[in-house]
Amino acid sequence: MSTFDVVLLIVVGLLAVVVVGVVLVGVRALRRIGTAPAPDDPAFIAEKDRQEQSLAALRSAADEVNSTIDVAKSAASAARAEAAGAKAEAKSARAEARRVLDDARAEADTVLERAHKQAEADAEQLRAAARRSGEREVAVLAATTREQAAEVERRAARMDERERLHTEEVERLAERERQLTAASAALAEREAAVTAREAALTVAEEQRRRELERVAGLTAESARTELIEAIETQAKREAALLVRDIESDARSTAEQRARHIVVDAIQRVASEQTAESVVSVLHLPGDEMKGRIIGREGRNIRAFESVTGVNLIIDDTPEAVLLSCFDPVRREVGRLTLEKLVLDGRIHPHRIEEVHDLARQEVEELCHRAAEDALVEVGITEIHPELVTLLGRLRYRTSYGQNVLKHLVETAHIAGIMAAELRLDVPTIKRSAFLHDIGKALTHEVEGSHAIIGADLARKYGESEDVVHAIEAHHNEVPPQTIEAVLTQASDACSGGRPGARRESLEAYVKRLERIEEIAAGKLGVEKVFAMQAGREIRVMVKPDDVDDIGAAVLARDVAKQIEEELTYPGQIRVTVVRESRVTEIAR
């Protein structure tokens, strides 16, 4: 019996119990009706009606129970039918399972039989492979044994050969010893003969020396002293001539190599010539704009000059005004301020102050952008932001008319080319050359040389000691000790000394030429001095009777050294000493 059948029986039993209970309640109600009081009693009538209603409810409940029992019976019948179908399906499933199991057993037996056969075949193959491997190993061992036996035989033959050679060597050594003994005896005899001959030569040398002293009237020590003095004088002159030739050869080779490097570096840089001045020109749309710039009773021009610190020059030049100021940054701020005012058209003191603030911010941005562009052009990436700001200030700074920021870029390129030619550290040398004039950004704020100021700034903002030393030594405030400092000096001189790079005042130029001539004229034996090629060459005429060729070389070196120590000049100065002898005769 299934679980469903059990549940169905339990439900049917419960329904039966309910029906029995209803019947009992109906019977009790009928009994009460039989024993009830008279029908005229209202209470009886009400109770009777209530009981009839209860009886009717019981009947309806009984009918519902009967219908439920019928439904349950029909469901039980359906469940019995489904159980019968399930039993039939279970029987068929069991039969199918037995059939599948039998097939599986048969297939397993077949597979197992095949596996046994395959295992036997594999085992046979393994036995055959092991047999072949054993045979090969036996063959290899036999060959190895034969080789070892042959090697033993060869070693034995070599040992026999060595013993034979050793015996022969012993015999040769014995013969050599006999020969050496005979040679030693011969050498002893010769040594005795040489000793006797040396004694005879000593006696003869002493007799010859005494005879020479008697004939010459000089002792041997005096003759030796005179000979040494003569040889020493001749050696000094020959050494001086040799030194001069070596110095000339070295100077020629070094100058040729250095000239090649410097000229190649300058040629590859090819920067523009100086075009800076202390005056800026602003073109106006018309002459009537001059009156608006001046303002009523000159209030606009006074306000402009007081705010910007730039002198505004308005003259008869058509449609143009001049702005004059020694500070290039202030001059540029003033030019931008006036240009914006002219374009705007509103010119009054309050507007001038507003536009001046805008122009100052714009110039600061231009300076910062110029510094970044210069760093990109040189190839420097990692640098402190404060150094970038200071480099931007140099955009409008000039030295002898040469723009300082462009000078730094040009110097860095020249130094990099020189370092590449000499196979040195190019990034470090370019960095040293690019930052060597950074101190000029603060020379009007901090006292001291711009080289020392720049070195302090570089050290403060984390630059390496090689870069700091190159900065502080590029004007010889500190003696240069590294190759970076020397190349920084050379590239600085090349950038400042190339044609068209810088301008200097006529007074300073004349004073420098006069001082060069004074230095050369103050030397002994100098007859005339000429400064030529704009001070790039000095020719010194000497008296041929007072100065010889060696003295001329010494004089040229002394003049060049004194010029280097006392003067500051761009590029280099060539010192040429001319010694000329003239003899004149008149034929009558």
Coordinates of C-alpha atoms in Angstrom, one line a residue:
M1 CA 0.0 0.0 0.0
S2 CA 1.3 3.4 -1.0
T3 CA 1.5 6.6 1.1
F4 CA -1.3 8.1 -0.9
D5 CA -3.6 5.2 -0.1
V6 CA -2.8 5.5 3.6
V7 CA -3.7 9.3 3.6
L8 CA -6.9 8.6 1.7
L9 CA -8.0 6.0 4.3
I10 CA -7.3 8.4 7.1
V11 CA -9.5 11.1 5.4
V12 CA -12.3 8.6 4.9
G13 CA -12.2 7.5 8.6
L14 CA -12.3 11.1 9.7
L15 CA -15.3 11.8 7.5
A16 CA -17.0 8.7 9.0
V17 CA -16.4 9.9 12.5
V18 CA -17.9 13.3 11.6
V19 CA -21.0 11.7 10.1
V20 CA -21.5 9.6 13.2
G21 CA -21.2 12.7 15.4
V22 CA -23.8 14.5 13.3
V23 CA -26.2 11.5 13.6
L24 CA -25.8 11.4 17.3
V25 CA -26.5 15.1 17.6
G26 CA -29.7 14.7 15.5
V27 CA -30.9 11.8 17.7
R28 CA -30.5 13.9 20.8
A29 CA -32.4 16.7 19.2
L30 CA -35.3 14.4 18.3
R31 CA -35.4 13.1 21.9
R32 CA -35.6 16.7 23.1
I33 CA -38.4 17.4 20.7
G34 CA -40.3 14.3 22.0
T35 CA -39.9 15.4 25.6
A36 CA -40.6 19.0 24.9
P37 CA -43.4 21.0 26.7
A38 CA -46.6 22.2 25.0
P39 CA -46.4 23.6 21.5
D40 CA -48.0 26.8 22.7
D41 CA -45.1 27.7 24.7
P42 CA -43.0 30.5 22.9
A43 CA -39.8 29.3 24.3
F44 CA -40.5 25.8 23.1
I45 CA -41.4 27.2 19.7
A46 CA -38.1 29.2 19.5
E47 CA -36.1 26.2 20.7
K48 CA -37.8 24.0 18.2
D49 CA -37.1 26.5 15.4
R50 CA -33.4 26.6 16.5
Q51 CA -33.2 22.9 16.6
E52 CA -34.8 22.6 13.1
Q53 CA -32.3 25.1 11.8
S54 CA -29.6 23.1 13.4
L55 CA -31.0 19.9 11.9
A56 CA -31.1 21.5 8.5
A57 CA -27.5 22.6 8.9
L58 CA -26.6 19.1 10.0
R59 CA -28.4 17.6 6.9
S60 CA -26.6 20.0 4.6
A61 CA -23.3 19.2 6.3
A62 CA -24.1 15.5 6.0
D63 CA -24.8 16.0 2.3
E64 CA -21.5 17.8 1.9
V65 CA -19.7 15.1 3.7
N66 CA -21.4 12.5 1.4
S67 CA -20.3 14.5 -1.6
T68 CA -16.8 14.8 -0.2
I69 CA -16.7 11.0 0.4
D70 CA -17.8 10.4 -3.2
V71 CA -15.0 12.7 -4.4
A72 CA -12.5 11.0 -2.2
K73 CA -13.7 7.6 -3.5
S74 CA -13.3 8.8 -7.1
A75 CA -9.8 10.2 -6.3
A76 CA -8.9 6.9 -4.6
S77 CA -10.0 5.0 -7.7
A78 CA -7.9 7.3 -9.9
A79 CA -5.0 6.9 -7.5
R80 CA -5.3 3.1 -7.6
A81 CA -5.3 3.3 -11.4
E82 CA -2.2 5.6 -11.4
A83 CA -0.5 3.2 -8.9
A84 CA -1.2 0.3 -11.2
G85 CA 0.3 2.2 -14.1
A86 CA 3.3 3.2 -12.0
K87 CA 3.8 -0.5 -11.0
A88 CA 3.7 -1.5 -14.7
E89 CA 6.2 1.2 -15.6
A90 CA 8.5 0.2 -12.7
K91 CA 8.4 -3.4 -13.9
S92 CA 9.3 -2.4 -17.4
A93 CA 12.1 -0.1 -16.0
R94 CA 13.5 -3.0 -14.0
A95 CA 13.5 -5.2 -17.0
E96 CA 15.2 -2.5 -19.1
A97 CA 17.8 -2.0 -16.3
R98 CA 18.5 -5.7 -16.2
R99 CA 19.0 -5.7 -19.9
V100 CA 21.3 -2.7 -19.8
L101 CA 23.2 -4.2 -16.9
D102 CA 23.7 -7.4 -18.8
D103 CA 24.9 -5.5 -21.8
A104 CA 27.3 -3.5 -19.6
R105 CA 28.6 -6.6 -18.1
A106 CA 29.2 -8.2 -21.5
E107 CA 30.9 -4.9 -22.7
A108 CA 33.0 -4.8 -19.6
D109 CA 34.1 -8.4 -20.1
T110 CA 35.0 -7.6 -23.7
V111 CA 37.0 -4.4 -22.7
L112 CA 38.7 -6.3 -20.0
E113 CA 39.7 -9.0 -22.4
R114 CA 41.0 -6.5 -24.9
A115 CA 42.9 -4.7 -22.0
H116 CA 44.5 -8.0 -21.0
K117 CA 45.6 -8.6 -24.6
Q118 CA 46.9 -5.0 -24.9
A119 CA 48.8 -5.3 -21.6
E120 CA 50.4 -8.6 -22.8
A121 CA 51.4 -7.0 -26.1
D122 CA 52.9 -3.9 -24.3
A123 CA 54.7 -6.1 -21.8
E124 CA 56.2 -8.1 -24.8
Q125 CA 57.3 -4.8 -26.4
L126 CA 58.8 -3.6 -23.2
R127 CA 60.7 -6.9 -22.8
A128 CA 62.0 -6.6 -26.3
A129 CA 63.0 -2.9 -25.8
A130 CA 64.7 -3.8 -22.5
R131 CA 66.5 -6.7 -24.3
R132 CA 67.7 -4.3 -27.1
S133 CA 68.7 -1.7 -24.5
G134 CA 70.7 -4.2 -22.6
E135 CA 72.4 -5.4 -25.7
R136 CA 73.3 -1.8 -26.6
E137 CA 74.7 -1.1 -23.1
V138 CA 76.7 -4.3 -23.2
A139 CA 78.1 -3.2 -26.6
V140 CA 78.9 0.3 -25.2
L141 CA 80.6 -1.2 -22.1
A142 CA 82.7 -3.4 -24.4
A143 CA 83.7 -0.5 -26.6
T144 CA 84.5 1.6 -23.5
T145 CA 86.6 -1.2 -22.1
R146 CA 88.5 -1.5 -25.4
E147 CA 89.1 2.2 -25.5
Q148 CA 90.3 2.2 -21.9
A149 CA 92.7 -0.6 -22.7
A150 CA 94.0 1.3 -25.7
E151 CA 94.4 4.4 -23.5
V152 CA 96.4 2.4 -21.0
E153 CA 98.6 1.1 -23.7
R154 CA 99.2 4.6 -25.1
R155 CA 100.0 6.0 -21.6
A156 CA 102.5 3.2 -21.1
A157 CA 104.1 4.0 -24.4
R158 CA 104.3 7.7 -23.4
M159 CA 105.9 6.8 -20.1
D160 CA 108.5 4.7 -21.9
E161 CA 109.2 7.6 -24.2
R162 CA 109.5 10.0 -21.3
E163 CA 111.9 7.7 -19.5
R164 CA 114.0 7.6 -22.7
L165 CA 114.0 11.4 -23.1
H166 CA 114.9 11.8 -19.4
T167 CA 117.9 9.5 -19.8
E168 CA 119.0 11.5 -22.8
E169 CA 118.5 14.8 -21.0
V170 CA 120.6 13.5 -18.1
E171 CA 123.4 12.6 -20.5
R172 CA 123.2 16.1 -22.1
L173 CA 123.4 17.8 -18.7
A174 CA 126.4 15.8 -17.8
E175 CA 128.1 16.8 -21.0
R176 CA 127.1 20.4 -20.4
E177 CA 128.5 20.3 -16.9
R178 CA 131.8 19.1 -18.3
Q179 CA 131.8 21.9 -20.9
L180 CA 131.0 24.5 -18.2
T181 CA 133.9 23.3 -16.1
A182 CA 136.3 23.7 -18.9
A183 CA 134.9 27.2 -19.8
S184 CA 135.2 28.2 -16.1
A185 CA 138.9 27.3 -16.1
A186 CA 139.4 29.3 -19.4
L187 CA 137.5 32.3 -18.0
A188 CA 139.7 32.2 -14.8
E189 CA 142.8 32.4 -17.0
R190 CA 141.4 35.2 -19.1
E191 CA 140.3 37.1 -15.9
A192 CA 143.9 36.9 -14.6
A193 CA 145.2 38.3 -17.9
V194 CA 142.6 41.1 -18.0
T195 CA 143.5 42.1 -14.4
A196 CA 147.1 42.3 -15.3
R197 CA 146.3 44.4 -18.4
E198 CA 144.0 46.7 -16.4
A199 CA 146.9 47.4 -13.9
A200 CA 149.2 48.2 -16.9
L201 CA 146.5 50.5 -18.4
T202 CA 146.0 52.3 -15.1
V203 CA 149.7 53.0 -14.8
A204 CA 149.8 54.2 -18.5
E205 CA 146.6 56.4 -17.9
E206 CA 148.2 58.0 -14.9
Q207 CA 151.4 58.8 -16.9
R208 CA 149.3 60.2 -19.8
R209 CA 147.3 62.4 -17.4
R210 CA 150.4 63.8 -15.8
E211 CA 151.9 64.5 -19.2
L212 CA 148.7 66.3 -20.3
E213 CA 148.6 68.4 -17.2
R214 CA 152.3 69.3 -17.7
V215 CA 151.6 70.3 -21.4
A216 CA 148.3 72.1 -20.9
G217 CA 149.1 73.7 -17.6
L218 CA 145.6 72.7 -16.2
T219 CA 144.7 70.1 -13.6
A220 CA 142.2 67.4 -14.5
E221 CA 139.5 68.9 -12.2
S222 CA 139.8 72.4 -13.9
A223 CA 139.6 70.9 -17.4
R224 CA 136.5 68.9 -16.3
T225 CA 134.8 72.0 -14.9
E226 CA 135.4 74.0 -18.2
L227 CA 134.2 71.1 -20.3
I228 CA 131.0 70.7 -18.2
E229 CA 130.3 74.5 -18.4
A230 CA 130.7 74.4 -22.2
I231 CA 128.5 71.4 -22.5
E232 CA 125.9 72.8 -20.1
T233 CA 125.7 76.1 -22.1
Q234 CA 125.3 74.2 -25.4
A235 CA 122.7 71.9 -23.8
K236 CA 120.6 74.8 -22.5
R237 CA 120.6 76.5 -25.9
E238 CA 119.7 73.3 -27.7
A239 CA 117.0 72.6 -25.0
A240 CA 115.6 76.1 -25.5
L241 CA 115.5 75.5 -29.2
L242 CA 113.9 72.1 -28.8
V243 CA 111.3 73.5 -26.3
R244 CA 110.5 76.2 -28.8
D245 CA 110.0 73.7 -31.6
I246 CA 108.0 71.4 -29.5
E247 CA 105.8 74.3 -28.2
S248 CA 105.4 75.6 -31.8
D249 CA 104.4 72.1 -33.0
A250 CA 102.0 71.5 -30.1
R251 CA 100.5 75.0 -30.4
S252 CA 100.0 74.5 -34.1
T253 CA 98.3 71.1 -33.6
A254 CA 96.3 72.2 -30.6
E255 CA 95.2 75.5 -32.3
Q256 CA 94.2 73.6 -35.4
R257 CA 92.2 71.0 -33.4
A258 CA 90.6 73.7 -31.1
R259 CA 89.9 75.9 -34.1
H260 CA 88.2 73.1 -35.8
I261 CA 86.0 72.2 -32.8
V262 CA 85.1 75.9 -32.0
V263 CA 84.4 76.8 -35.6
D264 CA 82.3 73.7 -36.1
A265 CA 80.3 74.4 -33.0
I266 CA 79.7 78.1 -33.8
Q267 CA 78.9 77.3 -37.4
R268 CA 76.3 74.7 -36.4
V269 CA 74.7 77.0 -33.9
A270 CA 74.4 80.0 -36.3
S271 CA 72.5 82.4 -34.0
E272 CA 71.3 85.8 -35.1
Q273 CA 73.3 89.0 -34.5
T274 CA 72.6 91.4 -31.7
A275 CA 69.6 93.7 -32.3
E276 CA 68.7 94.8 -28.7
S277 CA 68.4 98.5 -27.6
V278 CA 67.0 100.5 -24.8
V279 CA 64.2 102.1 -26.9
S280 CA 61.0 100.6 -28.2
V281 CA 58.9 102.1 -30.9
L282 CA 55.1 101.9 -30.9
H283 CA 53.2 102.7 -34.1
L284 CA 49.9 104.5 -33.8
P285 CA 46.9 104.4 -36.1
G286 CA 47.1 108.2 -36.5
D287 CA 48.7 111.4 -35.1
E288 CA 45.5 112.4 -33.3
M289 CA 46.1 109.5 -30.9
K290 CA 49.2 111.4 -29.6
G291 CA 46.9 114.0 -28.1
R292 CA 44.8 111.4 -26.4
I293 CA 47.9 109.7 -25.0
I294 CA 49.1 113.1 -23.6
G295 CA 45.7 113.9 -22.1
R296 CA 44.3 117.1 -20.6
E297 CA 47.3 119.1 -19.3
G298 CA 49.5 116.0 -19.7
R299 CA 47.7 114.0 -17.0
N300 CA 47.6 110.7 -19.0
I301 CA 51.3 110.8 -19.9
R302 CA 52.3 111.6 -16.3
A303 CA 50.1 108.8 -15.0
F304 CA 51.6 106.4 -17.5
E305 CA 55.2 107.2 -16.6
S306 CA 54.5 107.1 -12.9
V307 CA 52.7 103.7 -13.1
T308 CA 55.0 101.9 -15.6
G309 CA 58.4 103.7 -14.8
V310 CA 59.0 104.1 -18.6
N311 CA 59.7 107.4 -20.3
L312 CA 57.2 108.2 -23.1
I313 CA 58.8 110.3 -25.8
I314 CA 56.3 112.0 -28.2
D315 CA 58.0 114.0 -31.0
D316 CA 57.3 114.9 -34.6
T317 CA 57.8 111.3 -35.8
P318 CA 54.6 110.6 -37.8
E319 CA 52.3 107.9 -36.3
A320 CA 54.9 106.7 -33.7
V321 CA 56.0 107.2 -30.1
L322 CA 59.1 106.1 -28.3
L323 CA 59.4 104.3 -25.0
S324 CA 62.7 104.5 -23.2
C325 CA 63.8 102.6 -20.1
F326 CA 67.0 100.8 -19.1
D327 CA 65.1 97.9 -17.6
P328 CA 63.9 95.8 -20.6
V329 CA 61.1 94.1 -18.6
R330 CA 59.6 97.4 -17.5
R331 CA 60.0 98.7 -21.1
E332 CA 58.1 95.7 -22.5
V333 CA 55.4 96.0 -19.9
G334 CA 55.0 99.7 -20.8
R335 CA 54.9 98.9 -24.5
L336 CA 52.2 96.3 -24.0
T337 CA 50.2 98.7 -21.8
L338 CA 50.3 101.5 -24.3
E339 CA 49.5 99.1 -27.1
K340 CA 46.4 97.8 -25.3
L341 CA 45.3 101.4 -24.4
V342 CA 45.6 102.5 -28.0
L343 CA 43.6 99.5 -29.2
D344 CA 41.0 100.0 -26.5
G345 CA 40.7 103.8 -27.1
R346 CA 39.9 104.5 -23.4
I347 CA 42.9 106.3 -22.0
H348 CA 42.7 107.8 -18.5
P349 CA 44.7 107.3 -15.2
H350 CA 42.5 104.6 -13.8
R351 CA 42.4 102.6 -17.0
I352 CA 46.1 102.9 -17.3
E353 CA 46.6 101.2 -13.9
E354 CA 44.2 98.3 -14.9
V355 CA 45.8 97.7 -18.2
H356 CA 49.3 97.9 -16.6
D357 CA 48.4 95.0 -14.2
L358 CA 47.1 92.9 -17.2
A359 CA 50.3 93.7 -19.2
R360 CA 52.5 92.7 -16.3
Q361 CA 50.8 89.4 -15.9
E362 CA 51.1 88.8 -19.6
V363 CA 54.8 89.6 -19.6
E364 CA 55.3 87.2 -16.7
E365 CA 53.5 84.4 -18.7
L366 CA 55.7 85.2 -21.7
C367 CA 58.8 85.0 -19.6
H368 CA 57.8 81.6 -18.2
R369 CA 56.9 80.3 -21.7
A370 CA 60.2 81.6 -23.0
A371 CA 62.1 79.8 -20.3
E372 CA 60.2 76.5 -21.0
D373 CA 60.9 76.9 -24.8
A374 CA 64.6 77.4 -24.0
L375 CA 64.7 74.3 -21.8
V376 CA 63.0 72.2 -24.5
E377 CA 65.4 73.6 -27.2
V378 CA 68.4 72.7 -25.1
G379 CA 67.0 69.3 -24.0
I380 CA 66.8 69.8 -20.2
T381 CA 63.8 68.3 -18.6
E382 CA 64.3 68.1 -14.8
I383 CA 64.9 71.5 -13.2
H384 CA 63.6 73.3 -10.2
P385 CA 60.5 75.6 -10.9
E386 CA 62.2 78.5 -9.2
L387 CA 65.1 78.3 -11.6
V388 CA 62.6 78.2 -14.5
T389 CA 61.1 81.5 -13.2
L390 CA 64.5 83.1 -12.9
L391 CA 65.4 82.0 -16.4
G392 CA 62.3 83.6 -17.7
R393 CA 63.4 87.0 -16.3
L394 CA 66.4 86.8 -18.6
R395 CA 64.2 87.0 -21.7
Y396 CA 64.4 90.8 -21.6
R397 CA 67.9 91.0 -20.1
T398 CA 70.8 92.0 -22.3
S399 CA 74.6 92.0 -21.8
Y400 CA 76.5 94.2 -24.2
G401 CA 73.4 94.2 -26.4
Q402 CA 73.2 90.4 -26.5
N403 CA 70.0 88.8 -25.1
V404 CA 71.0 86.7 -22.1
L405 CA 68.5 83.9 -22.5
K406 CA 69.5 83.5 -26.2
H407 CA 73.1 83.6 -25.1
L408 CA 72.5 80.8 -22.6
V409 CA 70.8 78.6 -25.3
E410 CA 73.6 79.4 -27.7
T411 CA 76.3 78.6 -25.1
A412 CA 74.6 75.3 -24.2
H413 CA 74.6 74.2 -27.9
I414 CA 78.2 75.2 -28.4
A415 CA 79.2 73.3 -25.2
G416 CA 77.2 70.3 -26.2
I417 CA 78.9 70.1 -29.6
M418 CA 82.3 70.5 -28.0
A419 CA 81.6 67.8 -25.4
A420 CA 80.4 65.4 -28.2
E421 CA 83.5 66.1 -30.2
L422 CA 85.7 65.3 -27.1
R423 CA 83.5 62.3 -26.0
L424 CA 82.5 63.8 -22.7
D425 CA 79.3 63.9 -20.6
V426 CA 77.1 66.0 -22.9
P427 CA 74.0 66.5 -20.7
T428 CA 76.1 67.7 -17.7
I429 CA 78.2 70.1 -19.7
K430 CA 75.1 71.5 -21.5
R431 CA 73.4 72.0 -18.2
S432 CA 76.4 73.8 -16.8
A433 CA 76.7 76.1 -19.8
F434 CA 72.9 76.8 -19.8
L435 CA 72.8 77.8 -16.2
H436 CA 76.1 79.7 -16.0
D437 CA 74.5 83.2 -16.2
I438 CA 71.5 82.5 -14.0
G439 CA 72.8 84.9 -11.4
K440 CA 72.1 87.9 -13.8
A441 CA 68.5 87.5 -13.0
L442 CA 69.2 88.7 -9.4
T443 CA 72.2 91.1 -9.8
H444 CA 69.9 94.1 -9.2
E445 CA 68.5 92.5 -6.0
V446 CA 71.5 90.7 -4.5
E447 CA 75.0 92.1 -4.1
G448 CA 78.0 90.3 -5.6
S449 CA 79.2 88.8 -8.8
H450 CA 76.6 87.1 -11.0
A451 CA 78.8 84.0 -11.1
I452 CA 78.8 83.6 -7.3
I453 CA 75.1 84.5 -7.1
G454 CA 74.3 81.9 -9.8
A455 CA 76.4 79.2 -8.0
D456 CA 74.5 79.9 -4.7
L457 CA 71.2 79.6 -6.5
A458 CA 72.2 76.3 -8.3
R459 CA 73.4 74.8 -5.0
K460 CA 70.2 76.0 -3.2
Y461 CA 67.9 74.3 -5.8
G462 CA 69.7 71.0 -5.9
E463 CA 72.1 71.1 -8.8
S464 CA 75.2 68.9 -8.8
E465 CA 78.6 70.1 -7.6
D466 CA 80.0 69.9 -11.1
V467 CA 77.4 72.3 -12.4
V468 CA 77.8 74.6 -9.4
H469 CA 81.6 74.7 -9.8
A470 CA 81.2 75.4 -13.5
I471 CA 78.9 78.4 -12.8
E472 CA 81.1 80.0 -10.1
A473 CA 84.3 79.5 -12.1
H474 CA 83.2 80.7 -15.6
H475 CA 84.7 84.2 -14.9
N476 CA 87.6 82.9 -12.8
E477 CA 86.2 84.1 -9.4
V478 CA 87.1 80.5 -8.5
P479 CA 89.9 78.7 -10.3
P480 CA 88.3 76.1 -12.7
Q481 CA 89.1 72.5 -11.5
T482 CA 86.9 70.4 -13.8
I483 CA 86.5 69.8 -17.5
E484 CA 82.9 71.1 -17.2
A485 CA 84.1 74.4 -15.9
V486 CA 86.7 74.8 -18.7
L487 CA 84.2 74.0 -21.5
T488 CA 81.7 76.3 -19.9
Q489 CA 84.3 79.1 -20.1
A490 CA 85.2 78.2 -23.7
S491 CA 81.6 78.1 -24.9
D492 CA 80.8 81.4 -23.1
A493 CA 83.7 83.0 -24.8
C494 CA 82.7 81.6 -28.2
S495 CA 79.1 82.8 -27.8
G496 CA 80.1 86.3 -26.7
G497 CA 83.1 86.6 -28.9
R498 CA 81.6 85.6 -32.3
P499 CA 81.2 88.4 -34.8
G500 CA 78.0 90.4 -34.2
A501 CA 77.2 88.8 -30.9
R502 CA 77.9 91.8 -28.6
R503 CA 78.4 95.5 -28.8
E504 CA 80.4 97.6 -26.4
S505 CA 80.7 101.3 -26.0
L506 CA 83.3 103.3 -28.0
E507 CA 85.0 104.5 -24.8
A508 CA 85.4 101.0 -23.4
Y509 CA 86.7 99.8 -26.7
V510 CA 89.3 102.5 -27.0
K511 CA 90.4 102.0 -23.4
R512 CA 90.9 98.3 -24.0
L513 CA 93.0 98.9 -27.1
E514 CA 95.1 101.5 -25.3
R515 CA 95.7 99.1 -22.4
I516 CA 96.7 96.3 -24.7
E517 CA 99.3 98.6 -26.4
E518 CA 100.6 99.8 -22.9
I519 CA 101.1 96.2 -21.7
A520 CA 103.2 95.3 -24.8
A521 CA 105.1 98.6 -24.9
G522 CA 106.2 98.2 -21.2
K523 CA 108.4 95.2 -22.0
L524 CA 112.1 95.5 -22.5
G525 CA 113.4 95.6 -26.1
V526 CA 110.0 96.6 -27.6
E527 CA 110.3 99.3 -30.3
K528 CA 106.7 99.6 -31.6
V529 CA 103.2 98.2 -30.8
F530 CA 100.2 98.1 -33.1
A531 CA 96.7 96.8 -32.0
M532 CA 95.0 95.5 -35.2
Q533 CA 91.8 93.8 -36.3
A534 CA 89.6 95.6 -33.7
G535 CA 91.8 94.5 -30.9
R536 CA 91.8 90.8 -31.9
E537 CA 95.5 90.9 -32.8
I538 CA 98.5 92.8 -31.4
R539 CA 101.8 93.1 -33.3
V540 CA 105.0 93.9 -31.3
M541 CA 108.1 95.1 -33.1
V542 CA 111.3 94.4 -31.1
K543 CA 114.9 95.6 -31.5
P544 CA 116.9 92.8 -33.1
D545 CA 120.0 93.7 -31.1
D546 CA 118.3 93.4 -27.7
V547 CA 115.9 90.5 -28.3
D548 CA 116.9 87.2 -30.0
D549 CA 114.6 84.5 -31.3
I550 CA 114.2 82.8 -28.0
G551 CA 113.6 86.1 -26.2
A552 CA 110.9 86.9 -28.8
A553 CA 109.1 83.7 -27.9
V554 CA 109.3 84.5 -24.2
L555 CA 108.1 88.0 -24.8
A556 CA 105.0 86.8 -26.7
R557 CA 104.2 84.4 -23.9
D558 CA 104.6 87.1 -21.2
V559 CA 102.4 89.7 -23.1
A560 CA 99.7 87.1 -23.7
K561 CA 99.7 86.0 -20.0
Q562 CA 99.5 89.6 -18.7
I563 CA 96.6 90.5 -21.1
E564 CA 94.8 87.4 -19.8
E565 CA 95.3 88.4 -16.2
E566 CA 94.4 92.1 -16.5
L567 CA 91.8 92.5 -19.2
T568 CA 88.3 91.2 -19.9
Y569 CA 87.5 90.8 -23.6
P570 CA 85.3 88.6 -25.8
G571 CA 87.0 85.9 -27.9
Q572 CA 90.8 85.7 -28.0
I573 CA 93.7 88.1 -28.8
R574 CA 96.7 86.9 -30.9
V575 CA 100.1 88.3 -29.9
T576 CA 102.7 88.4 -32.7
V577 CA 106.3 89.4 -32.0
V578 CA 108.2 90.6 -35.1
R579 CA 112.0 90.6 -35.0
E580 CA 113.5 92.0 -38.2
S581 CA 117.2 92.8 -39.0
R582 CA 118.0 95.2 -41.8
V583 CA 121.5 95.9 -43.2
T584 CA 121.8 98.7 -45.8
E585 CA 124.8 99.5 -48.0
I586 CA 125.3 102.0 -50.7
A587 CA 127.1 101.0 -53.9
R588 CA 129.0 104.0 -55.4

